[in-house]
Short mmCIF file of C-alpha atoms in Angstrom, two decimals:
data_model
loop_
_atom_site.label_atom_id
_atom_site.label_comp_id
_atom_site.label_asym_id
_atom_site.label_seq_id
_atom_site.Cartn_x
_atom_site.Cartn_y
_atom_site.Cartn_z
CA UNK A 289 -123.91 -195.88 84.01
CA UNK A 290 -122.70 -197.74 80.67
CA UNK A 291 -122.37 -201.77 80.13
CA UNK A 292 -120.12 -203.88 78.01
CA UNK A 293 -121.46 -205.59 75.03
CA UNK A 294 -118.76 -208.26 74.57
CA UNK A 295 -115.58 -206.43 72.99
CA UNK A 296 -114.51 -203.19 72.13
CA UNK A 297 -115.88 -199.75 74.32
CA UNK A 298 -118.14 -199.06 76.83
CA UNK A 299 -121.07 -197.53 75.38
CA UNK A 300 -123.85 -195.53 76.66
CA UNK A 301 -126.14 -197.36 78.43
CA UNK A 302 -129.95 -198.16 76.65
CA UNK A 303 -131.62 -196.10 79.50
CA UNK A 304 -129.44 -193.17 78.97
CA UNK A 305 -129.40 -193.32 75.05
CA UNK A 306 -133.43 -193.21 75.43
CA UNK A 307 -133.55 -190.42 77.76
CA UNK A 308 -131.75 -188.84 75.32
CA UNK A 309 -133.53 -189.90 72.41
CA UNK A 310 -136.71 -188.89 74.00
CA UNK A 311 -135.65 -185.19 75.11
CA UNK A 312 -134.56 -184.75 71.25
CA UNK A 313 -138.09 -185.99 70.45
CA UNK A 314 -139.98 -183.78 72.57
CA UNK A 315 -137.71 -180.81 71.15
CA UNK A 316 -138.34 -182.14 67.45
CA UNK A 317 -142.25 -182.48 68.03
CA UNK A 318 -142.49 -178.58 69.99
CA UNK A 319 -140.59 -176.97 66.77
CA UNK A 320 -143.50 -178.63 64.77
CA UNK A 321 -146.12 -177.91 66.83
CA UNK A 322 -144.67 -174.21 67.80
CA UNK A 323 -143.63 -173.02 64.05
CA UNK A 324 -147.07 -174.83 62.60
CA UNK A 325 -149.97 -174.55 65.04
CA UNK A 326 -148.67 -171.67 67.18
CA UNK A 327 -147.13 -171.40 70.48
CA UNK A 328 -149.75 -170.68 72.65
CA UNK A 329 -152.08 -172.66 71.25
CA UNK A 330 -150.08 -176.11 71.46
CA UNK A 331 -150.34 -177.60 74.80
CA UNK A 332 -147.66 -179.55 76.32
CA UNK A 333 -150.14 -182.64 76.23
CA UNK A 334 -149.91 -182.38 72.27
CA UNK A 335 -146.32 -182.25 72.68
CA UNK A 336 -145.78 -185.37 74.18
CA UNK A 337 -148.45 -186.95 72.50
CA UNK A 338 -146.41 -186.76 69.05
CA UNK A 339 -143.79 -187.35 70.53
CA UNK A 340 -144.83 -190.54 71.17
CA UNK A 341 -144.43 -190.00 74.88
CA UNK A 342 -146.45 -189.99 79.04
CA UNK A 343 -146.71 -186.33 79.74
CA UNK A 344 -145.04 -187.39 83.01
CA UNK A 345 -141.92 -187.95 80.91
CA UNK A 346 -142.11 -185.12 78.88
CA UNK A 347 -142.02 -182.85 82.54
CA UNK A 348 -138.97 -185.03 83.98
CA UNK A 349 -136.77 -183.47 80.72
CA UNK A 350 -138.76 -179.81 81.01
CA UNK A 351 -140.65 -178.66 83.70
CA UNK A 352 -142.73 -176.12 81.66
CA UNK A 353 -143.81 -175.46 77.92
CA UNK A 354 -141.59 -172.27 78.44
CA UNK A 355 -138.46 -174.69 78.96
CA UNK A 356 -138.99 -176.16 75.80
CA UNK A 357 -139.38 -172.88 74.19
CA UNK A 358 -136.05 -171.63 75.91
CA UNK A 359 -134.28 -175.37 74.56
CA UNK A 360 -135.06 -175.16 71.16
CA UNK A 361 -134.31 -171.08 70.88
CA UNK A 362 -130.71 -171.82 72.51
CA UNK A 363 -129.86 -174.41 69.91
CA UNK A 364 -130.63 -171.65 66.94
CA UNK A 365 -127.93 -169.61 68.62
CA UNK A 366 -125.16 -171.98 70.31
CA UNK A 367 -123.66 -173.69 67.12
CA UNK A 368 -122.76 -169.69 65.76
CA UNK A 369 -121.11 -168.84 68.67
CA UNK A 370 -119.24 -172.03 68.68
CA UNK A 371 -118.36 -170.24 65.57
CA UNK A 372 -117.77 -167.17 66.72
CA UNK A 373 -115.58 -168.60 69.19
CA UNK A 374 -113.29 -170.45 66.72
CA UNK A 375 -113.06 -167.51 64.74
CA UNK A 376 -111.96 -165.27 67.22
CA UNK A 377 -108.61 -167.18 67.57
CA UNK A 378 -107.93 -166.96 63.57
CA UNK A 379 -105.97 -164.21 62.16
CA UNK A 380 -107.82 -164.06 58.86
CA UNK A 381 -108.78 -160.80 57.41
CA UNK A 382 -112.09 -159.22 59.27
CA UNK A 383 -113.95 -159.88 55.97
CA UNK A 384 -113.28 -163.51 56.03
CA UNK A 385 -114.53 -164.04 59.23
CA UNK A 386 -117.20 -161.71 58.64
CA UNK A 387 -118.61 -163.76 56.06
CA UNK A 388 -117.69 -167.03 57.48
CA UNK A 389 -119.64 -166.23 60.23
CA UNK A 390 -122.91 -165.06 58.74
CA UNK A 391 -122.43 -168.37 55.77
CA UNK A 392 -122.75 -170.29 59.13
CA UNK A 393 -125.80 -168.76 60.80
CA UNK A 394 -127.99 -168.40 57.92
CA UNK A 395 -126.93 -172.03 57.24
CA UNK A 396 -127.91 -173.15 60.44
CA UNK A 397 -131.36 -170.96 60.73
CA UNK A 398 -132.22 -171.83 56.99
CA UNK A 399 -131.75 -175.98 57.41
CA UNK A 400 -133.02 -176.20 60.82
CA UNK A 401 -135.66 -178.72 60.29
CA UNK A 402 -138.34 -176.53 61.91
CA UNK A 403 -138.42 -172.41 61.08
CA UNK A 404 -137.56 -172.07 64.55
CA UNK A 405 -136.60 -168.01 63.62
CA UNK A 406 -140.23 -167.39 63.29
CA UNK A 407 -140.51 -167.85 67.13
CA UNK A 408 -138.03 -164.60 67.64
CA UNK A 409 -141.01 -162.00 67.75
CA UNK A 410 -143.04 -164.14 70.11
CA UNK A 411 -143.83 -162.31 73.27
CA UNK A 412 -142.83 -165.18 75.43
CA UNK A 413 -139.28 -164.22 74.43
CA UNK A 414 -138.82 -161.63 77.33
CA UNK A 415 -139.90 -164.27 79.98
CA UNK A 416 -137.55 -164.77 82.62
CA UNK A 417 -137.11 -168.23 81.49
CA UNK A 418 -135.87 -167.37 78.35
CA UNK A 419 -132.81 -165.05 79.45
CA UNK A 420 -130.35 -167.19 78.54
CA UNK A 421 -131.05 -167.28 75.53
CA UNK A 422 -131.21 -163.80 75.10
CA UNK A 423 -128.52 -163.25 77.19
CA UNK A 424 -126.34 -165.72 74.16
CA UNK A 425 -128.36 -163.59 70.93
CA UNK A 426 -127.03 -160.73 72.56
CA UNK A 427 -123.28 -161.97 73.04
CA UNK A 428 -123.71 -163.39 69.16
CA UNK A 429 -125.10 -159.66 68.11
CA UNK A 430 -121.76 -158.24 69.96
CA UNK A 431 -119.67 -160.81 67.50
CA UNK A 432 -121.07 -159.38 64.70
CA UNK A 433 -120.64 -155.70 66.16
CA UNK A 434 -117.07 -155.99 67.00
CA UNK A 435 -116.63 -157.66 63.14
CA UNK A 436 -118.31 -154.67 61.78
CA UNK A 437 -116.63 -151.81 63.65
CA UNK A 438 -113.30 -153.69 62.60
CA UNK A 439 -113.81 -153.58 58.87
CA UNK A 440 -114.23 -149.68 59.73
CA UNK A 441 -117.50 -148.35 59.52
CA UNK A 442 -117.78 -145.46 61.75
CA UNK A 443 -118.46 -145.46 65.59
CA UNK A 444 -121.69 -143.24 65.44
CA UNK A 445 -123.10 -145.80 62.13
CA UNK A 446 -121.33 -148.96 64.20
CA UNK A 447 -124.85 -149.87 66.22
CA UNK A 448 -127.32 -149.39 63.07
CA UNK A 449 -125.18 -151.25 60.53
CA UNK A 450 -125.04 -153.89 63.21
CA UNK A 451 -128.55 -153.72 63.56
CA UNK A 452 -129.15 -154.04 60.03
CA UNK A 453 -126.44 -156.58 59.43
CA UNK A 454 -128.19 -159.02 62.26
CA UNK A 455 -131.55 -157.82 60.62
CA UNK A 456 -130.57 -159.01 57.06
CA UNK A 457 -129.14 -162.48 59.00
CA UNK A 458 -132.26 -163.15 60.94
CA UNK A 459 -134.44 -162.64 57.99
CA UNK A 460 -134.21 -166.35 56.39
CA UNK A 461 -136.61 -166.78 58.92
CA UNK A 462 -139.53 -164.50 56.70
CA UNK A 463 -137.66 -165.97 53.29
CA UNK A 464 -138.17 -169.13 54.38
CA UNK A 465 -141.93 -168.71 55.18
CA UNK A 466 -142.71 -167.28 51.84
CA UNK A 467 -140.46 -169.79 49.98
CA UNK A 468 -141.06 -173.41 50.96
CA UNK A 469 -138.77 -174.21 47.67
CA UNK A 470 -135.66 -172.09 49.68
CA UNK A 471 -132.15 -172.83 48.26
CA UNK A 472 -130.51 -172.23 51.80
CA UNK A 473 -127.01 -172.80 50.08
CA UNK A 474 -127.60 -170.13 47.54
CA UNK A 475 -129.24 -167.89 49.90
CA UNK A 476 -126.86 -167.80 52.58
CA UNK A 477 -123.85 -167.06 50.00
CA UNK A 478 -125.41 -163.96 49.65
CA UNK A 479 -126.43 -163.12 52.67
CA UNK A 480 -123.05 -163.37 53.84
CA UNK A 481 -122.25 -161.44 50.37
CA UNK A 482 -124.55 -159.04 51.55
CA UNK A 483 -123.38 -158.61 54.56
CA UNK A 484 -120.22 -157.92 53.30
CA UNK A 485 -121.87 -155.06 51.13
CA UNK A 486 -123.13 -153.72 54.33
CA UNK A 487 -120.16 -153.80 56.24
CA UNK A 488 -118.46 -151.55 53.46
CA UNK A 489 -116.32 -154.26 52.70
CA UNK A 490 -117.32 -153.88 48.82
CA UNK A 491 -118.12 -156.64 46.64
CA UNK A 492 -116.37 -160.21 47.99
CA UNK A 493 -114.63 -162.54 45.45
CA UNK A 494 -114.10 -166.09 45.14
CA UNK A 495 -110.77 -166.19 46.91
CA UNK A 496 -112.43 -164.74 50.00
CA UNK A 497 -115.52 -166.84 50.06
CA UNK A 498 -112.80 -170.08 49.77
CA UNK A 499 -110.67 -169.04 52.58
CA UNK A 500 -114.05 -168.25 54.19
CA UNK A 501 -115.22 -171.45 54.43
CA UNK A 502 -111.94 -173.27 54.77
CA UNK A 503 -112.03 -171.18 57.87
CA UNK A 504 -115.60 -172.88 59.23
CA UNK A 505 -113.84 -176.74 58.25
CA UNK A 506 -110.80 -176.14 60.52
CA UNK B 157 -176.37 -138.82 56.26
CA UNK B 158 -175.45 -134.91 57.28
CA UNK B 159 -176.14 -132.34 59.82
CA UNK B 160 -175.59 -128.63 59.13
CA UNK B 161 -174.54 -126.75 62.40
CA UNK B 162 -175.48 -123.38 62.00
CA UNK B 163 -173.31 -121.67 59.21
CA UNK B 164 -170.28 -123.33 57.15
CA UNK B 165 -169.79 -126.96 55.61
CA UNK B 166 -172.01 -129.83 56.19
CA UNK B 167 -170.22 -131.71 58.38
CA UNK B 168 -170.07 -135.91 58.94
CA UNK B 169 -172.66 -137.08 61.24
CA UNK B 170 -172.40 -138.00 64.79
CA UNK B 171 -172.79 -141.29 63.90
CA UNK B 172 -170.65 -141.58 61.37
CA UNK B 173 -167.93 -140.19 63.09
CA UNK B 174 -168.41 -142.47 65.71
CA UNK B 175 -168.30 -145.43 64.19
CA UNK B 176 -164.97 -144.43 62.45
CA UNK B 177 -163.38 -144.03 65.97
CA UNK B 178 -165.17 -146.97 67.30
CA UNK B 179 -163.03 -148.79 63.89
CA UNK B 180 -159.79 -146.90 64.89
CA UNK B 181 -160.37 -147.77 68.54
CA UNK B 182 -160.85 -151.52 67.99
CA UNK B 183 -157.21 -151.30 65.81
CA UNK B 184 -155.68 -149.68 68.07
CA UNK B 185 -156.48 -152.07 71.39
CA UNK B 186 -156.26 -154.86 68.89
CA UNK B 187 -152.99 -153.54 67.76
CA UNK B 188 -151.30 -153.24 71.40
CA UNK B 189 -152.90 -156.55 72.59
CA UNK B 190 -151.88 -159.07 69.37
CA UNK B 191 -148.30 -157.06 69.70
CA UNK B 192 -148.19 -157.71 73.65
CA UNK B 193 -149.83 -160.69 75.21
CA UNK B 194 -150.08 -162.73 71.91
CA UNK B 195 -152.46 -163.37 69.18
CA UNK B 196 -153.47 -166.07 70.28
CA UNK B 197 -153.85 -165.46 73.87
CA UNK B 198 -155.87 -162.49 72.93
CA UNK B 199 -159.59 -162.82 72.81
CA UNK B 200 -162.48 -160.37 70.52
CA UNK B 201 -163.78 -159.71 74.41
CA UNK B 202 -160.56 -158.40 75.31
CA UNK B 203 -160.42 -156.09 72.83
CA UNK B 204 -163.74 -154.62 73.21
CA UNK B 205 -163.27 -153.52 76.43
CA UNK B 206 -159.81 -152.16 75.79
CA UNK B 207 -161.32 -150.44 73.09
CA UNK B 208 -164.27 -148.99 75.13
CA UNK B 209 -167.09 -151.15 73.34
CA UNK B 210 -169.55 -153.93 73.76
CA UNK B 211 -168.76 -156.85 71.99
CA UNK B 212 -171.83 -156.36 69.57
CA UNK B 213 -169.94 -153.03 68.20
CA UNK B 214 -167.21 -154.69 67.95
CA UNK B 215 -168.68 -157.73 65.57
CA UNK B 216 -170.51 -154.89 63.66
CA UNK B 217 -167.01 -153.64 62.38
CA UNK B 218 -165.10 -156.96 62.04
CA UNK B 219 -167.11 -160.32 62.33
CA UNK B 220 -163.78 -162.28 63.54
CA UNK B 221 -160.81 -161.89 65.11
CA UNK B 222 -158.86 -162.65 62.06
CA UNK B 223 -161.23 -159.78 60.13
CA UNK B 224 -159.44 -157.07 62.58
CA UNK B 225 -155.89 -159.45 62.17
CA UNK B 226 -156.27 -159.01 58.19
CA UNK B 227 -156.96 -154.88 58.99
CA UNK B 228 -154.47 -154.24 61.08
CA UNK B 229 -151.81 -156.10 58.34
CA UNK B 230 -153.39 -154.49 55.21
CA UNK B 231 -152.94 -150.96 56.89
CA UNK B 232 -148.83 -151.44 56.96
CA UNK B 233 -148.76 -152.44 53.73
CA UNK B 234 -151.15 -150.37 51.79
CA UNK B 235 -149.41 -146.89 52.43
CA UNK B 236 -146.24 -148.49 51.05
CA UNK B 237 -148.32 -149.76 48.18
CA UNK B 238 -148.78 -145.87 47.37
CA UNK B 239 -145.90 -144.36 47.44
CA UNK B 240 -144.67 -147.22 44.99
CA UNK B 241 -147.63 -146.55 42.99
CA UNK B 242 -146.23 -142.73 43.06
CA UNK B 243 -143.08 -143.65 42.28
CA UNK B 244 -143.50 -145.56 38.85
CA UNK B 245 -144.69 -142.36 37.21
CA UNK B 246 -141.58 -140.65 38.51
CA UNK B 247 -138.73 -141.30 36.07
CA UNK B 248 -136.22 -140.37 38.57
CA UNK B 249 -133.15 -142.73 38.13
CA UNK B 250 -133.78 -145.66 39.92
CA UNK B 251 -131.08 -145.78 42.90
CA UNK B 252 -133.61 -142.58 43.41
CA UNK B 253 -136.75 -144.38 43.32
CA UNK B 254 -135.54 -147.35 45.34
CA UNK B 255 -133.98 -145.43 48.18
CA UNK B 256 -137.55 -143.40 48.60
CA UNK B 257 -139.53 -146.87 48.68
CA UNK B 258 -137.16 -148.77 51.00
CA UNK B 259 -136.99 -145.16 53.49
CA UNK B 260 -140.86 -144.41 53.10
CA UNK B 261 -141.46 -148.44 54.00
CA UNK B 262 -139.24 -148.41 57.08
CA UNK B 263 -140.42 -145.38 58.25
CA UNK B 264 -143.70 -146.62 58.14
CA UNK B 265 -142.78 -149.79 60.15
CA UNK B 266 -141.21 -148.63 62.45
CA UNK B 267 -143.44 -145.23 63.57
CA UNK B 268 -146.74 -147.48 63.55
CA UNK B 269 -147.88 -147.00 67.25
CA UNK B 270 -147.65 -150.74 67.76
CA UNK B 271 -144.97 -153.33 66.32
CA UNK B 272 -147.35 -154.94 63.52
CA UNK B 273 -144.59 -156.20 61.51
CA UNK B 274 -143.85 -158.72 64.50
CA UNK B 275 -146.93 -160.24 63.60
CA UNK B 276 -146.12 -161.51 59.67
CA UNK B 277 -144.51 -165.04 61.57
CA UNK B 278 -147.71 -165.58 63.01
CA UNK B 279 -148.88 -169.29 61.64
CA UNK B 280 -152.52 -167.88 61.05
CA UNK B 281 -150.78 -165.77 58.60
CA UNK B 282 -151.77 -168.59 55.95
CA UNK B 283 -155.42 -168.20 57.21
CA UNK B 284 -157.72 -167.51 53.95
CA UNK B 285 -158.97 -164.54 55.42
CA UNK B 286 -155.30 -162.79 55.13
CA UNK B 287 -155.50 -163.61 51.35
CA UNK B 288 -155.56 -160.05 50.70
CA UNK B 289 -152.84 -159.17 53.00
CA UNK B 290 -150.92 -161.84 51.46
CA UNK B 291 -151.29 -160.60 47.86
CA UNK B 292 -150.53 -156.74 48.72
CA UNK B 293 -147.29 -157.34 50.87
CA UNK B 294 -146.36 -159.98 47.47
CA UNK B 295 -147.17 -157.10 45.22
CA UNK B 296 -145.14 -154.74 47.00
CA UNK B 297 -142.39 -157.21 46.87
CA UNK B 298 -142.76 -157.49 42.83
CA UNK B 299 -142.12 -154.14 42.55
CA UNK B 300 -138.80 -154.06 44.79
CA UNK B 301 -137.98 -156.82 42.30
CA UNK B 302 -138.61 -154.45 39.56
CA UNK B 303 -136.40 -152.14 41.09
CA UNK B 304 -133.42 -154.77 41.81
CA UNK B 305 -133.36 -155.84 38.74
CA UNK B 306 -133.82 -152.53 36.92
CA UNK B 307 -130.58 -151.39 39.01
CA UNK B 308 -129.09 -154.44 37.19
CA UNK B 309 -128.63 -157.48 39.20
CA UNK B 310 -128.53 -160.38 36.67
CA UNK B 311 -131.81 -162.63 36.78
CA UNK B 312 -130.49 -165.83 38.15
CA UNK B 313 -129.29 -163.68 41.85
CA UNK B 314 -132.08 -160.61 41.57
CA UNK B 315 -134.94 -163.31 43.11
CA UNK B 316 -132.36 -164.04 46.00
CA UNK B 317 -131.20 -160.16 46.14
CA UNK B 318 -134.89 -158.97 46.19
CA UNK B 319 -135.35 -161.65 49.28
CA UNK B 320 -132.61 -159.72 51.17
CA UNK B 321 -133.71 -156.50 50.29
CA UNK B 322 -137.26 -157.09 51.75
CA UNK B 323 -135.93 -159.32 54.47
CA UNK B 324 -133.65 -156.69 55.41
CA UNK B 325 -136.52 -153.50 55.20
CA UNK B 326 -139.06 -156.02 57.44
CA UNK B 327 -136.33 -156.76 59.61
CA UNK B 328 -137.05 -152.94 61.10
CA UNK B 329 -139.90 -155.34 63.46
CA UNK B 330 -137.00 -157.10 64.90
CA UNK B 331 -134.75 -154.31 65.41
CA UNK B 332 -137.89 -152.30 67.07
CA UNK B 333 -138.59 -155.34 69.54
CA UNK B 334 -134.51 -155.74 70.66
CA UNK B 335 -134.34 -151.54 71.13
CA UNK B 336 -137.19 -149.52 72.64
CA UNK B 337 -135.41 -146.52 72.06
CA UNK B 338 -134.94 -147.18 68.37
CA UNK B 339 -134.01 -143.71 66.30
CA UNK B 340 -136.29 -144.41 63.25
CA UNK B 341 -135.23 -141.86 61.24
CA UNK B 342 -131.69 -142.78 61.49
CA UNK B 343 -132.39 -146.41 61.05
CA UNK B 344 -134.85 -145.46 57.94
CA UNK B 345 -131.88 -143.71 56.14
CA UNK B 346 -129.03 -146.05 56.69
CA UNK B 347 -131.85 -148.97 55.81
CA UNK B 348 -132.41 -146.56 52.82
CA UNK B 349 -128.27 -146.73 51.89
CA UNK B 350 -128.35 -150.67 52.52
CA UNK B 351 -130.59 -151.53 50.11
CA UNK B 352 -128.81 -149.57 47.31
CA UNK B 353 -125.61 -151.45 48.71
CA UNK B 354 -127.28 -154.78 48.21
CA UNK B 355 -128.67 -153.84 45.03
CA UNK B 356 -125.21 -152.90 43.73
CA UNK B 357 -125.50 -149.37 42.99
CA UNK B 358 -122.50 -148.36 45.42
CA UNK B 359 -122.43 -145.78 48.35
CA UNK B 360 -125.92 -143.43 48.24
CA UNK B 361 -124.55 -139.73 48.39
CA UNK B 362 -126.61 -136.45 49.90
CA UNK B 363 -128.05 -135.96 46.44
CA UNK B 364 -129.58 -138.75 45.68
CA UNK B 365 -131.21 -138.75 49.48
CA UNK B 366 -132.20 -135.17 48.99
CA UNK B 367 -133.96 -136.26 45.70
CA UNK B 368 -135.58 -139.08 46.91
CA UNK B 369 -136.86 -137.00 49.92
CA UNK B 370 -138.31 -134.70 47.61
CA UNK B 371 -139.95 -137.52 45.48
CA UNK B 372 -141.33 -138.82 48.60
CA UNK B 373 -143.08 -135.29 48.93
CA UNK B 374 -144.90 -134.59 45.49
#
């Protein structure tokens, strides 16, 4: 459904563009209300009351507060494996796209406008509602598994470093809680430096860290 | 208050005994409930009759919910606390010293009969009654800084370097959530060897682990 304005392109029509525009309210308002008050304690009626809209609208976009949940967790995780993705069909060294990878996702969890990371160790995360996102951590986590068993740490240490390697990822979400005053730039630069140290990749240089993230522009 | 049974010792009372296990039983059902349904969801009459009590026991040991919250919190970071405590009278070199802290402080996470660690995102974390919490885990980070920047990370990246190397020893709560059959001695050592990676003291050798194992036990 779009309409002409005069000239030039068809463009999205006003009641689509608000549909819109209210689902991304409703998602902006629960990371608020989930990161700051809690989870369980925010209702879905405080939801759409700051987001300005009838709780009858706020159900047509998501039929339960655990839809929301599942919403905003799958945005925290899509965007890296769109990254993933594109790096999988570069032949750049496995350190490269080792740290272009992890530069991404701490970039992404760290300027998320809401500390959406903090929700991670809810229990509501093994609800059957939310298995698609874990179903997409888990493919991300394999990303990162296959990078580190490539820059050759050993089969039997393959699954810990990988654990720790997510681990040390993950963990803007704590930084970030402790440091309101985060430099996410700075931070995730190391982190993905880090992770390099980790990976027993040794210590990265500039060179790498350039290519890196001339990688994530093309 | 002391009863003498026959010959031998004077032992603890009755009653103090009991109300030490009625203490470690609240903990303990506070521990699995906070861990498994929720904080939140979880309410002080819930508890009590996990743990086996009337509610007026359980207000006798811990007037709010947050009282047992702030407990449960201060008891995985208190132990910790010690062995750093031990440590700074050691003069052990201090890749050494570091690799015992970061081992001793994973272990400890991750053996704890519930997850605690999953609970330092919850928003009542700010709450003033987890002021004390709040200033031991920060103390126990100061002295990981003291130990980053003693292994000589410059000043401007050891505040960044110390985030990662805490981030990366708490992130043991994620890692235990994601894999029920966790190996936490394996984890603990090759947690140990990342930290001294981030740090930038190179690849930890048997030595060093033996000697830090044997710091860990005078």
């Amino acid at each position: 459904m779009t309409k002409t304005t005069g000239v030039g392109r068809p463009r999205a029509s006003g009641a689509a563009a608000s549909k819109r525009e209210a689902r991304l309210a409703v998602l902006d308002a629960a990371g608020e209300l989930f990161t700051g008050a809690g989870y369980a304690a925010t209702t879905t009626r405080a939801i759409a009351e700051r987001a300005g809209l009838r709780q009858a609208s706020l159900y047509y976009h998501f039929p339960s507060k655990e839809d929301i949940l599942a919403a905003l967790l799958e945005d925290t995780v899509r965007p890296s494996l769109d990254v993933a993705g594109g790096l999988s069909a570069e032949h750049a060294p496995v350190g490269t796209r080792l740290w272009a990878l992890a530069y991404a996702d701490i970039h992404l969890l760290g300027s998320a406008r809401h500390n959406l990371g903090a929700l991670y160790l809810l229990p509501e995360i093994s609800s059957p509602r939310l298995a698609r996102f874990r179903a997409e951590r888990a493919e991300l986590k394999r990303v990162y598994g296959a990078l580190v068993a490539a820059a050759g740490v050993p089969g039997d240490l393959s699954g810990i470093r990988t654990d720790l390697v997510f681990g040390l990822v993950e963990s803007i979400a704590i930084v970030r809680r402790d440091r309101p005053d985060l430099d996410v730039e700075a931070h995730a630069v190391e982190g993905a430096d880090s992770v390099l140290r980790l990976a027993g990749l040794g210590e990265p240089d500039a060179g790498l860290r350039a290519s890196a993230r001339s990688l994530l522009e093309s």
